[in-house]
mmCIF file of C-alpha atoms in Angstrom:
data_model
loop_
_atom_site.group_PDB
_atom_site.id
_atom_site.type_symbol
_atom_site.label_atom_id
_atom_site.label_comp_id
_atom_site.label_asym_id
_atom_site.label_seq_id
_atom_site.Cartn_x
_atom_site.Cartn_y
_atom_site.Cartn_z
ATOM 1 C CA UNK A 1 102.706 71.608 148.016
ATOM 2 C CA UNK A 2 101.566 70.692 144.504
ATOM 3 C CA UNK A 3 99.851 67.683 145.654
ATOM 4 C CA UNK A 4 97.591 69.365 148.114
ATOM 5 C CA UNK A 5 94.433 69.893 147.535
ATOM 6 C CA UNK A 6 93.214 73.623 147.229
ATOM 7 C CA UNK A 7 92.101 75.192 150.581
ATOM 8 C CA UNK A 8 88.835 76.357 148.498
ATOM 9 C CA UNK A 9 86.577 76.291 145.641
ATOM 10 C CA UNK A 10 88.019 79.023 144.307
ATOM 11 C CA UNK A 11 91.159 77.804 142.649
ATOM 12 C CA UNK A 12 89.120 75.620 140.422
ATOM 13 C CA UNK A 13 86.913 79.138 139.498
ATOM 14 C CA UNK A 14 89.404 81.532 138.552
ATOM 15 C CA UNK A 15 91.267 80.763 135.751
ATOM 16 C CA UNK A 16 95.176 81.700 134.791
ATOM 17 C CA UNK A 17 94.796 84.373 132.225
ATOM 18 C CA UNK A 18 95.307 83.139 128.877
ATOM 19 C CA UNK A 19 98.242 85.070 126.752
ATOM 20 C CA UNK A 20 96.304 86.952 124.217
ATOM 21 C CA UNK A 21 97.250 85.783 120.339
ATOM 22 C CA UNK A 22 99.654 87.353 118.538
ATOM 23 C CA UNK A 23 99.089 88.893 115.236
ATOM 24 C CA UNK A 24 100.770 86.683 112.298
ATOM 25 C CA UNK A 25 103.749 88.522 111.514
ATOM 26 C CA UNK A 26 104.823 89.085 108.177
ATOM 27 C CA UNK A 27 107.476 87.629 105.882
ATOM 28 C CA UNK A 28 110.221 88.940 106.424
ATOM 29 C CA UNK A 29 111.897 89.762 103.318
ATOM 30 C CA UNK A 30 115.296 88.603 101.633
ATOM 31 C CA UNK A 31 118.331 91.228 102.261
ATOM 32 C CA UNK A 32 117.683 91.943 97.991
ATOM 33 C CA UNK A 33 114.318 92.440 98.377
ATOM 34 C CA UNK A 34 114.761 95.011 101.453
ATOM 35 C CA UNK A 35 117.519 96.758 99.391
ATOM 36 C CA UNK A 36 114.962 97.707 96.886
ATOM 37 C CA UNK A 37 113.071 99.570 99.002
ATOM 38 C CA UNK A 38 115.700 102.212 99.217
ATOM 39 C CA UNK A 39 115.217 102.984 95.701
ATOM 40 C CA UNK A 40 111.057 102.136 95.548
ATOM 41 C CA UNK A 41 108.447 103.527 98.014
ATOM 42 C CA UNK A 42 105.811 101.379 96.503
ATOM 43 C CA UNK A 43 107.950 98.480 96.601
ATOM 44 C CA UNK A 44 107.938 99.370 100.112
ATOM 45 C CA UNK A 45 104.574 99.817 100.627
ATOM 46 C CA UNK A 46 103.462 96.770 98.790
ATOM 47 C CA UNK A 47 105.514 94.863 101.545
ATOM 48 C CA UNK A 48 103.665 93.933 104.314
ATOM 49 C CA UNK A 49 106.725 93.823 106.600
ATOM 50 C CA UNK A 50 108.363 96.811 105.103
ATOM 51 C CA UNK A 51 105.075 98.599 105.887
ATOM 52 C CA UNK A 52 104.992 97.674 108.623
ATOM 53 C CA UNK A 53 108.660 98.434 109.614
ATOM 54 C CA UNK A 54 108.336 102.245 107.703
ATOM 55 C CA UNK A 55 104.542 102.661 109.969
ATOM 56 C CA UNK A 56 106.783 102.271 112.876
ATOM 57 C CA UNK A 57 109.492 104.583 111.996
ATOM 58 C CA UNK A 58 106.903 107.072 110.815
ATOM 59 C CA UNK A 59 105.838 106.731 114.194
ATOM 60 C CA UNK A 60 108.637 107.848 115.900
ATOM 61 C CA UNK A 61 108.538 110.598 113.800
ATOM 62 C CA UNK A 62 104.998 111.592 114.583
ATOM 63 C CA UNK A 63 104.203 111.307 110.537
ATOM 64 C CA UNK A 64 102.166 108.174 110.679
ATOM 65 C CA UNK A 65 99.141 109.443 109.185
ATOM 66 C CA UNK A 66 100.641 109.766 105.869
ATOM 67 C CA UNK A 67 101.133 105.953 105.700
ATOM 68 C CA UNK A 68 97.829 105.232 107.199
ATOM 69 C CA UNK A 69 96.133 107.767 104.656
ATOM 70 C CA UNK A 70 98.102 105.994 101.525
ATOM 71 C CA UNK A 71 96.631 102.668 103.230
ATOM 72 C CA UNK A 72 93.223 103.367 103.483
ATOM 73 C CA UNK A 73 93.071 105.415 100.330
ATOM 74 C CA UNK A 74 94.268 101.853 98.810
ATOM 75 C CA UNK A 75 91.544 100.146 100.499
ATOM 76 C CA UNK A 76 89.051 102.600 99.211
ATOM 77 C CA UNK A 77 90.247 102.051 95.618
ATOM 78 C CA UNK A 78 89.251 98.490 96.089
ATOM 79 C CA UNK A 79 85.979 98.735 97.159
ATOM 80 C CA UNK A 80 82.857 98.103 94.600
ATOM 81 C CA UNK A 81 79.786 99.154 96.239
ATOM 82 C CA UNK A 82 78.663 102.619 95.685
ATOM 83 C CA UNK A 83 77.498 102.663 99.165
ATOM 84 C CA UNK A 84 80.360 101.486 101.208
ATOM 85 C CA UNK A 85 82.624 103.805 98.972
ATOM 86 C CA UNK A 86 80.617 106.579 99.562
ATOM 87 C CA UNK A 87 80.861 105.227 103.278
ATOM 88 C CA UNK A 88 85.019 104.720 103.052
ATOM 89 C CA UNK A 89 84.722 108.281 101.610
ATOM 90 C CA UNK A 90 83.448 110.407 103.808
ATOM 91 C CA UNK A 91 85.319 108.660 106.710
ATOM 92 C CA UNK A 92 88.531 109.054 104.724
ATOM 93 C CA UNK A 93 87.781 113.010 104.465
ATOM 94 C CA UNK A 94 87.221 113.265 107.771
ATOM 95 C CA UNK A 95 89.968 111.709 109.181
ATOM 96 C CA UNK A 96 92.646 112.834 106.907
ATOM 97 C CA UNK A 97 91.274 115.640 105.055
ATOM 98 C CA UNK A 98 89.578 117.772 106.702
ATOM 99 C CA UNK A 99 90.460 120.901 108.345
ATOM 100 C CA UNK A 100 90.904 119.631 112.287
ATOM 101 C CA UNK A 101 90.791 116.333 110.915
ATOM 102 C CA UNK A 102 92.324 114.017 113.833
ATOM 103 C CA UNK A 103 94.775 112.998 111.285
ATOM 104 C CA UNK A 104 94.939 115.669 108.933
ATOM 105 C CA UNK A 105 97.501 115.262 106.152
ATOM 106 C CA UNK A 106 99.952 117.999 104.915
ATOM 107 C CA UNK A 107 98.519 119.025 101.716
ATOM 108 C CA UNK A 108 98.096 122.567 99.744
ATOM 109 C CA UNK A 109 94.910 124.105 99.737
ATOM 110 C CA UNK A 110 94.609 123.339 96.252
ATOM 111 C CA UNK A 111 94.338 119.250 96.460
ATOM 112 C CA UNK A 112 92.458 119.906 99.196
ATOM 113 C CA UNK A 113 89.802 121.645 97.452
ATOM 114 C CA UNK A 114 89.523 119.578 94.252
ATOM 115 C CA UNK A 115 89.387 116.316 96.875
ATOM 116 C CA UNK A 116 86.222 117.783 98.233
ATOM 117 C CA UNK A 117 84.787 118.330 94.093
ATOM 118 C CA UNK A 118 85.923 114.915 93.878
ATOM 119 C CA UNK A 119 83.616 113.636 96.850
ATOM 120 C CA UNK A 120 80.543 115.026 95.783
ATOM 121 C CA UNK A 121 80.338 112.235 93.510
ATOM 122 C CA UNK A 122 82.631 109.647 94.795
ATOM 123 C CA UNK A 123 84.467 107.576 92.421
ATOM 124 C CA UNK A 124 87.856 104.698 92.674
ATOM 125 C CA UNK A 125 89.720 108.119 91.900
ATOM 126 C CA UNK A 126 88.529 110.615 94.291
ATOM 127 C CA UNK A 127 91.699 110.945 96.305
ATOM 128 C CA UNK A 128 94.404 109.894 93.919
ATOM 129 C CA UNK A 129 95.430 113.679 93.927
ATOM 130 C CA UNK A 130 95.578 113.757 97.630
ATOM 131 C CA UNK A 131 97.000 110.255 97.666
ATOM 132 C CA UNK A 132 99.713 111.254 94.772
ATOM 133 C CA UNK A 133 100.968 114.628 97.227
ATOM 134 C CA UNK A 134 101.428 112.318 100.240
ATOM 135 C CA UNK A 135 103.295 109.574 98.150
ATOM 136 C CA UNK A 136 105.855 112.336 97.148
ATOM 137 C CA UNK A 137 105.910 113.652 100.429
ATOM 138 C CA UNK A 138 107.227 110.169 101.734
ATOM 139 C CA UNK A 139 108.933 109.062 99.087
ATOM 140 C CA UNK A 140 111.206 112.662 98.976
ATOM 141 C CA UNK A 141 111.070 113.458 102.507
ATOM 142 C CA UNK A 142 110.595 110.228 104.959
ATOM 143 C CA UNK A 143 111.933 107.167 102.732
ATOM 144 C CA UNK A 144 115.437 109.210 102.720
ATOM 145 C CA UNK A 145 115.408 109.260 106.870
ATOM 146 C CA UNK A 146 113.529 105.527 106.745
ATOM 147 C CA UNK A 147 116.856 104.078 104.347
ATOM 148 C CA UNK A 148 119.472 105.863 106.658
ATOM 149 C CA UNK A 149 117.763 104.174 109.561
#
């Protein structure tokens, strides 16, 4: 049956889908390097595969947004163009921030408010109170459950 030729045109027109391309997937790290973690968010974070790994288990927790928040407040910090940070910024607020925010992170009223002060002008350092609350928050409360994993 191979060597038959198609009954019509339209084999030759309708392709096999191709398998869509798989992200590159990160190092994964030495059994020392992983062992730090347990003792070092940042170390953690600063991994791309323990990242990763602690975005996933967030999300099984329904906490991911504190991860993504610490991310993009990273990116943020990076970023040299007054206009894209004031861009970054006001996307940041109201995804995270924000009262209703469709990610809103758990933080008091008080970061909350000098977070906005900071925005009004916005600076490298703008959310590194906000950012600071939700790096305890995971480091006290999720790495813990993450480790025992």
């Amino acid at each position: 049956t191979l060597l038959q030729k198609p009954d019509s045109a339209i084999d030759f027109i309708i392709p096999y889908p191709e398998k869509p391309e798989k992200p590159a997937k990160a190092q994964k790290p030495s059994p020392e390097e992983a062992l730090q973690w347990r003792d070092s968010l940042e170390k953690l974070l600063q991994n791309p595969y323990g990242l990763a790994s602690f975005r996933s288990f967030l999300r099984s927790e329904f906490s991911e947004e504190n991860a993504e928040f610490w991310v993009a407040c990273e990116d943020y910090k990076r970023t040299k163009s007054p206009v894209k940070m004031a861009e970054k910024a006001k996307r940041i607020y109201e995804e995270f921030i924000q009262t209703e925010a469709p990610k809103e992170v758990n933080i008091d009223h008080f970061t909350k408010a000098m977070t906005m002060k900071n925005l009004v002008e916005p600076s490298p350092s703008s959310f590194d109170m906000a950012q600071k609350r939700i790096f305890a928050l995971m480091e006290k409360d999720s790495l813990p459950r993450f480790v025992r994993s």
